[in-house]
GROMACS .gro file of C-alpha atoms in nm:
model
  402
    1MET     CA    1  19.643   4.318 -11.797
    2THR     CA    2  19.776   4.271 -11.456
    3SER     CA    3  19.851   4.537 -11.195
    4GLU     CA    4  20.214   4.608 -11.117
    5ASP     CA    5  20.329   4.399 -10.810
    6SER     CA    6  20.276   4.636 -10.505
    7THR     CA    7  20.560   4.485 -10.319
    8GLN     CA    8  20.827   4.580 -10.591
    9PRO     CA    9  20.930   4.952 -10.624
   10VAL     CA   10  20.764   5.135 -10.897
   11VAL     CA   11  20.940   5.408 -11.090
   12PRO     CA   12  20.703   5.704 -11.107
   13PRO     CA   13  20.622   5.800 -11.479
   14SER     CA   14  20.735   6.132 -11.594
   15PRO     CA   15  20.500   6.437 -11.596
   16LEU     CA   16  20.489   6.405 -11.979
   17VAL     CA   17  20.373   6.043 -11.985
   18LEU     CA   18  20.117   6.129 -11.729
   19LEU     CA   19  20.002   6.411 -11.956
   20PHE     CA   20  19.985   6.231 -12.257
   21ALA     CA   21  19.864   5.885 -12.130
   22PHE     CA   22  19.597   5.988 -11.876
   23GLY     CA   23  19.522   6.341 -11.994
   24GLY     CA   24  19.473   6.209 -12.337
   25LEU     CA   25  19.241   5.937 -12.220
   26MET     CA   26  19.029   6.177 -12.002
   27ALA     CA   27  19.005   6.415 -12.314
   28ALA     CA   28  18.883   6.102 -12.525
   29LEU     CA   29  18.624   6.013 -12.266
   30ALA     CA   30  18.488   6.367 -12.233
   31SER     CA   31  18.478   6.395 -12.630
   32GLY     CA   32  18.213   6.125 -12.627
   33TYR     CA   33  17.987   6.370 -12.409
   34GLY     CA   34  18.064   6.662 -12.643
   35VAL     CA   35  17.951   6.445 -12.960
   36LEU     CA   36  17.636   6.358 -12.795
   37PHE     CA   37  17.543   6.702 -12.686
   38THR     CA   38  17.579   6.840 -13.045
   39ILE     CA   39  17.421   6.543 -13.228
   40VAL     CA   40  17.088   6.542 -13.053
   41ALA     CA   41  16.915   6.746 -13.316
   42ASP     CA   42  17.017   6.486 -13.570
   43PHE     CA   43  16.848   6.223 -13.345
   44ARG     CA   44  16.532   6.418 -13.363
   45ASP     CA   45  16.544   6.506 -13.722
   46GLN     CA   46  16.661   6.162 -13.858
   47TYR     CA   47  16.548   5.910 -13.609
   48GLY     CA   48  16.222   6.098 -13.495
   49ILE     CA   49  16.317   6.094 -13.127
   50SER     CA   50  16.136   6.367 -12.939
   51GLU     CA   51  16.285   6.654 -12.739
   52THR     CA   52  16.168   6.501 -12.412
   53ALA     CA   53  16.325   6.165 -12.487
   54ILE     CA   54  16.652   6.334 -12.591
   55GLY     CA   55  16.657   6.495 -12.245
   56PHE     CA   56  16.621   6.134 -12.096
   57VAL     CA   57  16.896   6.042 -12.307
   58ILE     CA   58  17.142   6.298 -12.177
   59GLY     CA   59  17.017   6.272 -11.828
   60LEU     CA   60  17.057   5.907 -11.802
   61GLY     CA   61  17.417   5.916 -11.862
   62PHE     CA   62  17.469   6.154 -11.570
   63ILE     CA   63  17.269   5.911 -11.333
   64ALA     CA   64  17.478   5.625 -11.459
   65GLY     CA   65  17.791   5.824 -11.385
   66PHE     CA   66  17.661   5.895 -11.036
   67LEU     CA   67  17.592   5.531 -10.944
   68SER     CA   68  17.924   5.413 -11.104
   69GLN     CA   69  18.139   5.680 -10.923
   70ILE     CA   70  17.964   5.580 -10.583
   71THR     CA   71  17.972   5.202 -10.630
   72LEU     CA   72  18.270   5.117 -10.858
   73ALA     CA   73  18.526   5.392 -10.798
   74PRO     CA   74  18.635   5.260 -10.448
   75LEU     CA   75  18.767   4.949 -10.597
   76ALA     CA   76  19.052   5.148 -10.743
   77ASP     CA   77  19.168   5.198 -10.375
   78ARG     CA   78  19.193   4.825 -10.345
   79GLY     CA   79  19.456   4.740 -10.586
   80HIS     CA   80  19.242   4.754 -10.909
   81ALA     CA   81  19.293   5.110 -11.024
   82LYS     CA   82  19.462   5.010 -11.375
   83LYS     CA   83  19.217   4.727 -11.432
   84LEU     CA   84  18.933   4.981 -11.356
   85VAL     CA   85  19.065   5.222 -11.601
   86PHE     CA   86  19.096   4.968 -11.861
   87ILE     CA   87  18.740   4.819 -11.799
   88GLY     CA   88  18.568   5.148 -11.767
   89VAL     CA   89  18.720   5.251 -12.109
   90LEU     CA   90  18.601   4.923 -12.283
   91VAL     CA   91  18.253   4.964 -12.130
   92ASN     CA   92  18.241   5.329 -12.255
   93VAL     CA   93  18.345   5.222 -12.606
   94ALA     CA   94  18.076   4.950 -12.597
   95GLY     CA   95  17.825   5.220 -12.511
   96LEU     CA   96  17.955   5.467 -12.793
   97LEU     CA   97  17.933   5.194 -13.045
   98LEU     CA   98  17.585   5.088 -12.937
   99MET     CA   99  17.463   5.459 -12.980
  100ALA     CA  100  17.633   5.455 -13.321
  101LEU     CA  101  17.453   5.158 -13.454
  102SER     CA  102  17.109   5.235 -13.303
  103THR     CA  103  16.835   5.411 -13.474
  104THR     CA  104  16.569   5.387 -13.200
  105LEU     CA  105  16.530   5.518 -12.848
  106THR     CA  106  16.581   5.214 -12.637
  107PRO     CA  107  16.908   5.092 -12.763
  108ILE     CA  108  17.034   5.452 -12.760
  109LEU     CA  109  16.933   5.478 -12.399
  110ILE     CA  110  17.099   5.159 -12.315
  111GLY     CA  111  17.426   5.293 -12.493
  112ARG     CA  112  17.420   5.615 -12.304
  113PHE     CA  113  17.387   5.429 -11.972
  114ILE     CA  114  17.646   5.178 -12.058
  115SER     CA  115  17.891   5.482 -12.150
  116GLY     CA  116  17.803   5.653 -11.843
  117ILE     CA  117  17.880   5.355 -11.622
  118GLY     CA  118  18.225   5.324 -11.799
  119ILE     CA  119  18.319   5.674 -11.757
  120GLY     CA  120  18.216   5.697 -11.407
  121ALA     CA  121  18.438   5.404 -11.332
  122ALA     CA  122  18.755   5.524 -11.525
  123SER     CA  123  18.764   5.887 -11.416
  124PRO     CA  124  18.831   5.843 -11.038
  125ALA     CA  125  19.070   5.565 -11.095
  126VAL     CA  126  19.260   5.798 -11.337
  127LYS     CA  127  19.279   6.076 -11.069
  128ARG     CA  128  19.400   5.834 -10.823
  129ILE     CA  129  19.686   5.716 -11.045
  130VAL     CA  130  19.784   6.049 -11.134
  131ILE     CA  131  19.784   6.208 -10.780
  132LEU     CA  132  19.974   5.915 -10.645
  133ALA     CA  133  20.232   5.918 -10.921
  134ASP     CA  134  20.343   6.255 -10.859
  135PRO     CA  135  20.196   6.390 -10.521
  136ASN     CA  136  20.450   6.686 -10.517
  137ASN     CA  137  20.285   6.851 -10.825
  138LEU     CA  138  19.936   6.767 -10.715
  139GLY     CA  139  19.792   7.099 -10.824
  140GLN     CA  140  19.943   7.107 -11.156
  141ASN     CA  141  19.856   6.760 -11.259
  142MET     CA  142  19.473   6.805 -11.131
  143GLY     CA  143  19.482   7.123 -11.347
  144ARG     CA  144  19.607   6.936 -11.639
  145LEU     CA  145  19.336   6.657 -11.606
  146LEU     CA  146  19.079   6.946 -11.597
  147ALA     CA  147  19.213   7.098 -11.901
  148ALA     CA  148  19.214   6.774 -12.083
  149ASP     CA  149  18.870   6.722 -11.985
  150VAL     CA  150  18.747   7.046 -12.106
  151PHE     CA  151  18.954   7.003 -12.435
  152GLY     CA  152  18.793   6.684 -12.494
  153PHE     CA  153  18.446   6.804 -12.439
  154ALA     CA  154  18.504   7.113 -12.641
  155THR     CA  155  18.650   6.898 -12.931
  156GLY     CA  156  18.332   6.670 -12.957
  157PRO     CA  157  18.137   6.926 -13.134
  158ALA     CA  158  18.410   6.978 -13.398
  159ILE     CA  159  18.432   6.616 -13.457
  160SER     CA  160  18.053   6.606 -13.508
  161ALA     CA  161  18.056   6.899 -13.753
  162ILE     CA  162  18.315   6.745 -13.964
  163LEU     CA  163  18.188   6.383 -13.975
  164VAL     CA  164  17.795   6.369 -13.950
  165GLY     CA  165  17.737   6.548 -14.284
  166PRO     CA  166  17.943   6.330 -14.505
  167PHE     CA  167  17.948   6.005 -14.304
  168GLY     CA  168  17.613   6.019 -14.107
  169ILE     CA  169  17.538   6.019 -13.734
  170PRO     CA  170  17.740   5.703 -13.643
  171ALA     CA  171  18.082   5.847 -13.765
  172PRO     CA  172  18.168   6.068 -13.449
  173PHE     CA  173  18.080   5.794 -13.203
  174ILE     CA  174  18.293   5.538 -13.395
  175VAL     CA  175  18.590   5.772 -13.430
  176VAL     CA  176  18.586   5.878 -13.067
  177ALA     CA  177  18.555   5.515 -12.965
  178ALA     CA  178  18.848   5.424 -13.196
  179ILE     CA  179  19.074   5.711 -13.060
  180THR     CA  180  18.998   5.593 -12.712
  181LEU     CA  181  19.104   5.240 -12.775
  182ILE     CA  182  19.425   5.358 -12.956
  183LEU     CA  183  19.519   5.515 -12.624
  184LEU     CA  184  19.477   5.201 -12.411
  185PRO     CA  185  19.841   5.055 -12.510
  186ILE     CA  186  20.001   5.385 -12.399
  187VAL     CA  187  19.815   5.363 -12.073
  188ALA     CA  188  19.917   5.014 -12.023
  189ARG     CA  189  20.274   5.082 -12.036
  190VAL     CA  190  20.265   5.334 -11.754
  191PRO     CA  191  20.378   5.173 -11.423
  192VAL     CA  192  20.130   5.198 -11.156
  193GLN     CA  193  20.174   5.161 -10.776
  194GLU     CA  194  19.873   4.969 -10.652
  195SER     CA  195  19.756   4.952 -10.299
  196VAL     CA  196  19.790   4.613 -10.114
  197GLU     CA  197  19.561   4.717  -9.818
  198GLN     CA  198  19.199   4.598  -9.834
  199SER     CA  199  18.974   4.864  -9.710
  200GLU     CA  200  18.696   4.762  -9.473
  201HIS     CA  201  18.463   5.019  -9.662
  202ARG     CA  202  18.276   4.898  -9.950
  203PHE     CA  203  18.178   5.254 -10.061
  204ALA     CA  204  18.345   5.577 -10.001
  205LEU     CA  205  18.065   5.756  -9.835
  206ASP     CA  206  18.216   5.741  -9.506
  207LEU     CA  207  18.486   5.983  -9.609
  208LEU     CA  208  18.211   6.248  -9.567
  209LYS     CA  209  18.283   6.221  -9.196
  210ILE     CA  210  18.613   6.397  -9.270
  211ARG     CA  211  18.486   6.769  -9.255
  212PRO     CA  212  18.736   6.919  -9.482
  213PHE     CA  213  18.657   6.650  -9.744
  214ALA     CA  214  18.285   6.712  -9.704
  215GLY     CA  215  18.352   7.080  -9.760
  216ALA     CA  216  18.571   7.012 -10.079
  217ALA     CA  217  18.292   6.791 -10.206
  218MET     CA  218  18.035   7.068 -10.143
  219LEU     CA  219  18.263   7.319 -10.332
  220GLY     CA  220  18.302   7.076 -10.620
  221ALA     CA  221  17.929   7.056 -10.648
  222VAL     CA  222  17.897   7.432 -10.642
  223ALA     CA  223  18.116   7.452 -10.958
  224PHE     CA  224  17.892   7.200 -11.142
  225ALA     CA  225  17.574   7.352 -11.024
  226MET     CA  226  17.696   7.672 -11.192
  227ILE     CA  227  17.770   7.482 -11.504
  228GLY     CA  228  17.430   7.326 -11.504
  229ALA     CA  229  17.252   7.671 -11.470
  230PHE     CA  230  17.489   7.833 -11.724
  231ASP     CA  231  17.429   7.559 -11.989
  232ALA     CA  232  17.057   7.535 -11.938
  233LEU     CA  233  17.015   7.894 -11.982
  234TRP     CA  234  17.263   8.015 -12.225
  235ASP     CA  235  17.106   7.929 -12.549
  236VAL     CA  236  16.737   8.015 -12.452
  237VAL     CA  237  16.834   8.347 -12.308
  238HIS     CA  238  17.038   8.452 -12.604
  239LYS     CA  239  16.754   8.337 -12.845
  240ASP     CA  240  16.520   8.536 -12.647
  241LEU     CA  241  16.733   8.849 -12.637
  242GLY     CA  242  16.785   8.834 -13.017
  243THR     CA  243  17.167   8.782 -12.984
  244THR     CA  244  17.346   8.724 -13.317
  245ASP     CA  245  17.396   8.360 -13.396
  246TRP     CA  246  17.787   8.342 -13.376
  247ILE     CA  247  17.786   8.467 -13.006
  248ALA     CA  248  17.517   8.214 -12.922
  249ASN     CA  249  17.674   7.926 -13.097
  250LEU     CA  250  18.032   7.976 -12.992
  251GLY     CA  251  17.987   8.117 -12.645
  252ILE     CA  252  18.022   7.783 -12.453
  253THR     CA  253  18.308   7.683 -12.656
  254LEU     CA  254  18.489   8.008 -12.601
  255PHE     CA  255  18.402   7.999 -12.239
  256GLY     CA  256  18.595   7.662 -12.206
  257LEU     CA  257  18.928   7.792 -12.366
  258PRO     CA  258  19.055   7.979 -12.065
  259LEU     CA  259  18.984   7.656 -11.855
  260ILE     CA  260  19.212   7.467 -12.092
  261PHE     CA  261  19.492   7.716 -12.072
  262LEU     CA  262  19.447   7.831 -11.722
  263GLY     CA  263  19.385   7.499 -11.563
  264PRO     CA  264  19.748   7.382 -11.482
  265PRO     CA  265  19.868   7.719 -11.356
  266GLY     CA  266  19.545   7.733 -11.155
  267GLY     CA  267  19.605   7.403 -10.997
  268ARG     CA  268  19.968   7.506 -10.902
  269LEU     CA  269  19.827   7.825 -10.753
  270ALA     CA  270  19.564   7.618 -10.555
  271GLN     CA  271  19.848   7.396 -10.414
  272THR     CA  272  20.068   7.666 -10.302
  273PHE     CA  273  19.827   7.933 -10.210
  274GLY     CA  274  19.556   7.695 -10.068
  275PRO     CA  275  19.273   7.538 -10.239
  276PHE     CA  276  18.997   7.638  -9.983
  277LYS     CA  277  19.118   7.988 -10.005
  278LEU     CA  278  19.131   7.993 -10.391
  279SER     CA  279  18.808   7.814 -10.425
  280SER     CA  280  18.622   8.062 -10.208
  281ILE     CA  281  18.753   8.357 -10.416
  282GLY     CA  282  18.652   8.196 -10.737
  283LEU     CA  283  18.310   8.074 -10.628
  284LEU     CA  284  18.206   8.398 -10.465
  285PHE     CA  285  18.304   8.590 -10.760
  286ALA     CA  286  18.113   8.341 -10.984
  287SER     CA  287  17.798   8.375 -10.766
  288ALA     CA  288  17.825   8.758 -10.812
  289ILE     CA  289  17.868   8.702 -11.189
  290MET     CA  290  17.571   8.467 -11.204
  291CYS     CA  291  17.348   8.720 -11.029
  292LEU     CA  292  17.479   8.991 -11.274
  293TYR     CA  293  17.364   8.770 -11.570
  294GLY     CA  294  17.006   8.821 -11.452
  295PHE     CA  295  17.019   9.203 -11.500
  296LEU     CA  296  17.204   9.227 -11.831
  297PRO     CA  297  16.977   9.351 -12.118
  298SER     CA  298  17.159   9.221 -12.412
  299GLY     CA  299  17.343   8.900 -12.531
  300GLY     CA  300  17.654   9.091 -12.615
  301LEU     CA  301  17.709   9.212 -12.258
  302ILE     CA  302  17.634   8.865 -12.131
  303PHE     CA  303  17.892   8.715 -12.366
  304ALA     CA  304  18.151   8.992 -12.245
  305VAL     CA  305  18.084   8.930 -11.892
  306ALA     CA  306  18.104   8.546 -11.942
  307MET     CA  307  18.460   8.576 -12.079
  308VAL     CA  308  18.564   8.750 -11.753
  309HIS     CA  309  18.378   8.475 -11.572
  310ALA     CA  310  18.578   8.209 -11.769
  311ILE     CA  311  18.920   8.352 -11.667
  312SER     CA  312  18.824   8.329 -11.308
  313ASP     CA  313  18.690   7.987 -11.341
  314GLY     CA  314  18.993   7.874 -11.526
  315LEU     CA  315  19.222   7.993 -11.236
  316THR     CA  316  19.010   7.864 -10.964
  317ILE     CA  317  18.784   7.573 -11.062
  318SER     CA  318  19.034   7.294 -11.009
  319SER     CA  319  19.076   7.381 -10.636
  320ALA     CA  320  18.821   7.134 -10.517
  321GLY     CA  321  19.016   6.848 -10.665
  322VAL     CA  322  19.328   6.985 -10.530
  323ALA     CA  323  19.169   6.996 -10.200
  324VAL     CA  324  19.047   6.641 -10.203
  325GLY     CA  325  19.401   6.528 -10.287
  326MET     CA  326  19.532   6.702  -9.972
  327VAL     CA  327  19.272   6.615  -9.714
  328VAL     CA  328  19.205   6.233  -9.804
  329PRO     CA  329  19.449   5.955  -9.730
  330THR     CA  330  19.629   5.835 -10.038
  331ASP     CA  331  19.449   5.487 -10.004
  332ARG     CA  332  19.128   5.629 -10.069
  333GLN     CA  333  19.175   5.891 -10.333
  334ALA     CA  334  18.978   5.700 -10.594
  335GLY     CA  335  18.681   5.668 -10.386
  336ALA     CA  336  18.705   6.027 -10.268
  337HIS     CA  337  18.707   6.148 -10.629
  338GLY     CA  338  18.409   5.912 -10.711
  339VAL     CA  339  18.205   6.074 -10.423
  340VAL     CA  340  18.302   6.431 -10.552
  341GLY     CA  341  18.213   6.341 -10.906
  342ALA     CA  342  17.873   6.183 -10.795
  343ALA     CA  343  17.792   6.499 -10.608
  344GLN     CA  344  17.893   6.721 -10.921
  345ALA     CA  345  17.666   6.527 -11.156
  346ILE     CA  346  17.369   6.526 -10.923
  347SER     CA  347  17.417   6.902 -10.863
  348ALA     CA  348  17.444   6.989 -11.238
  349GLY     CA  349  17.139   6.785 -11.321
  350ILE     CA  350  16.929   6.944 -11.050
  351MET     CA  351  17.041   7.303 -11.121
  352ALA     CA  352  16.985   7.269 -11.485
  353ALA     CA  353  16.617   7.142 -11.430
  354MET     CA  354  16.539   7.404 -11.171
  355THR     CA  355  16.681   7.709 -11.360
  356GLY     CA  356  16.512   7.603 -11.682
  357ALA     CA  357  16.181   7.578 -11.499
  358LEU     CA  358  16.238   7.897 -11.334
  359TYR     CA  359  16.329   8.085 -11.658
  360GLU     CA  360  16.025   7.936 -11.823
  361ALA     CA  361  15.802   8.064 -11.532
  362TYR     CA  362  15.949   8.377 -11.418
  363GLY     CA  363  16.209   8.487 -11.679
  364GLN     CA  364  16.583   8.563 -11.687
  365THR     CA  365  16.630   8.762 -11.375
  366THR     CA  366  16.467   8.528 -11.143
  367ALA     CA  367  16.639   8.220 -11.294
  368TYR     CA  368  16.992   8.371 -11.271
  369VAL     CA  369  16.948   8.516 -10.922
  370VAL     CA  370  16.814   8.197 -10.779
  371ALA     CA  371  17.099   8.019 -10.915
  372ALA     CA  372  17.340   8.275 -10.767
  373ALA     CA  373  17.176   8.239 -10.432
  374VAL     CA  374  17.197   7.875 -10.429
  375MET     CA  375  17.560   7.878 -10.537
  376LEU     CA  376  17.629   8.126 -10.252
  377VAL     CA  377  17.457   7.918  -9.980
  378MET     CA  378  17.649   7.606 -10.106
  379THR     CA  379  17.990   7.793 -10.104
  380VAL     CA  380  17.929   7.909  -9.751
  381THR     CA  381  17.826   7.571  -9.633
  382GLY     CA  382  18.135   7.413  -9.792
  383LEU     CA  383  18.371   7.663  -9.654
  384TRP     CA  384  18.224   7.624  -9.306
  385LEU     CA  385  18.267   7.243  -9.323
  386ALA     CA  386  18.627   7.277  -9.441
  387ARG     CA  387  18.720   7.566  -9.178
  388SER     CA  388  18.982   7.336  -8.990
  389ALA     CA  389  19.169   7.301  -9.322
  390TRP     CA  390  19.135   7.666  -9.421
  391ASP     CA  391  19.508   7.728  -9.427
  392ILE     CA  392  19.620   7.404  -9.586
  393SER     CA  393  19.859   7.423  -9.871
  394ARG     CA  394  20.167   7.234 -10.009
  395PRO     CA  395  20.474   7.399 -10.140
  396ILE     CA  396  20.573   7.242 -10.476
  397GLY     CA  397  20.849   6.993 -10.435
  398SER     CA  398  20.777   6.942 -10.054
  399SER     CA  399  20.765   6.587  -9.927
  400VAL     CA  400  20.409   6.423  -9.880
  401ASN     CA  401  20.297   6.205  -9.598
  402ASN     CA  402  19.929   6.140  -9.625
   0.00000   0.00000   0.00000
């Protein structure tokens, strides 16, 4: 498992190879998260694990991902991108198998932590490889990775629904682990141009000194703060409003569909129109929609508005990743995406906890309006930080000199 010799020219892989190898790998990694989110009720019913403990299981993975993306992701910028993908995937598989084989809280927590470390290490390295392999189509490729990520997460519940009944709780974890391992030989055959320069920076937090990157990181965090609030409130709000079961159960899955199909064209649009411009449109619109949710009196209306929201997000949510690819030097891409991923994990966790508490104490309107206000403040802050790169864009097929 050696990296390609960086002194020799490397033939870039075709877009199709990038999509199937690394897009497939991102989907497999995300499906493990999707499985876990839909199997927690089985943990409670069959293993006697409390709701509070289940919350710790889910939250611990995000904390692990945060730590991993901050500390390990920069290694991909020092000539170890392909190795980091392999190691991260194997660590994630070990975590999935531990969760599959465990029936008590402590080993499940350990498995979840290990899985989060692996995903946090592999994901930024994958983004670095894909960005550098085809920089002229940065937007489309980032949109495809987003689509693969969403597809994988949405597939997780289906895998659980099919397998848990006849084969038990371990089955979906084992199947996802097996699919992930099957993809590794495909990834191994993809040529990767590794960096020969050794950065003096152990971590990537110094990149936040680049104002446009700090702005892109903030805008990426806004998107995940929105996701944290949306996911935390969706089920309880619909239950309290007496929404029919099919709307409440399928809503989040249906919300993800436009992101799958609109991710690639949205990424191309971000590249050519300008990622900061497109992100501002999408996030300001999303803030207004989030506020509107607080005043809608029925689950059916919330569902209808959410479908419009999903189309907007599908076209704009990859903008922050495209912006990072444009404003950060090529030899720091993995570390940069690790910082953004860490910011996203923290913002999603904090917003989910905050909006849940606000809903319990003050109700629907307050929870959604506060979430919208936080999103608005973060968006304006991100755009202010990125103001020097407001007009940045890259015509498709243009030469790139980062």
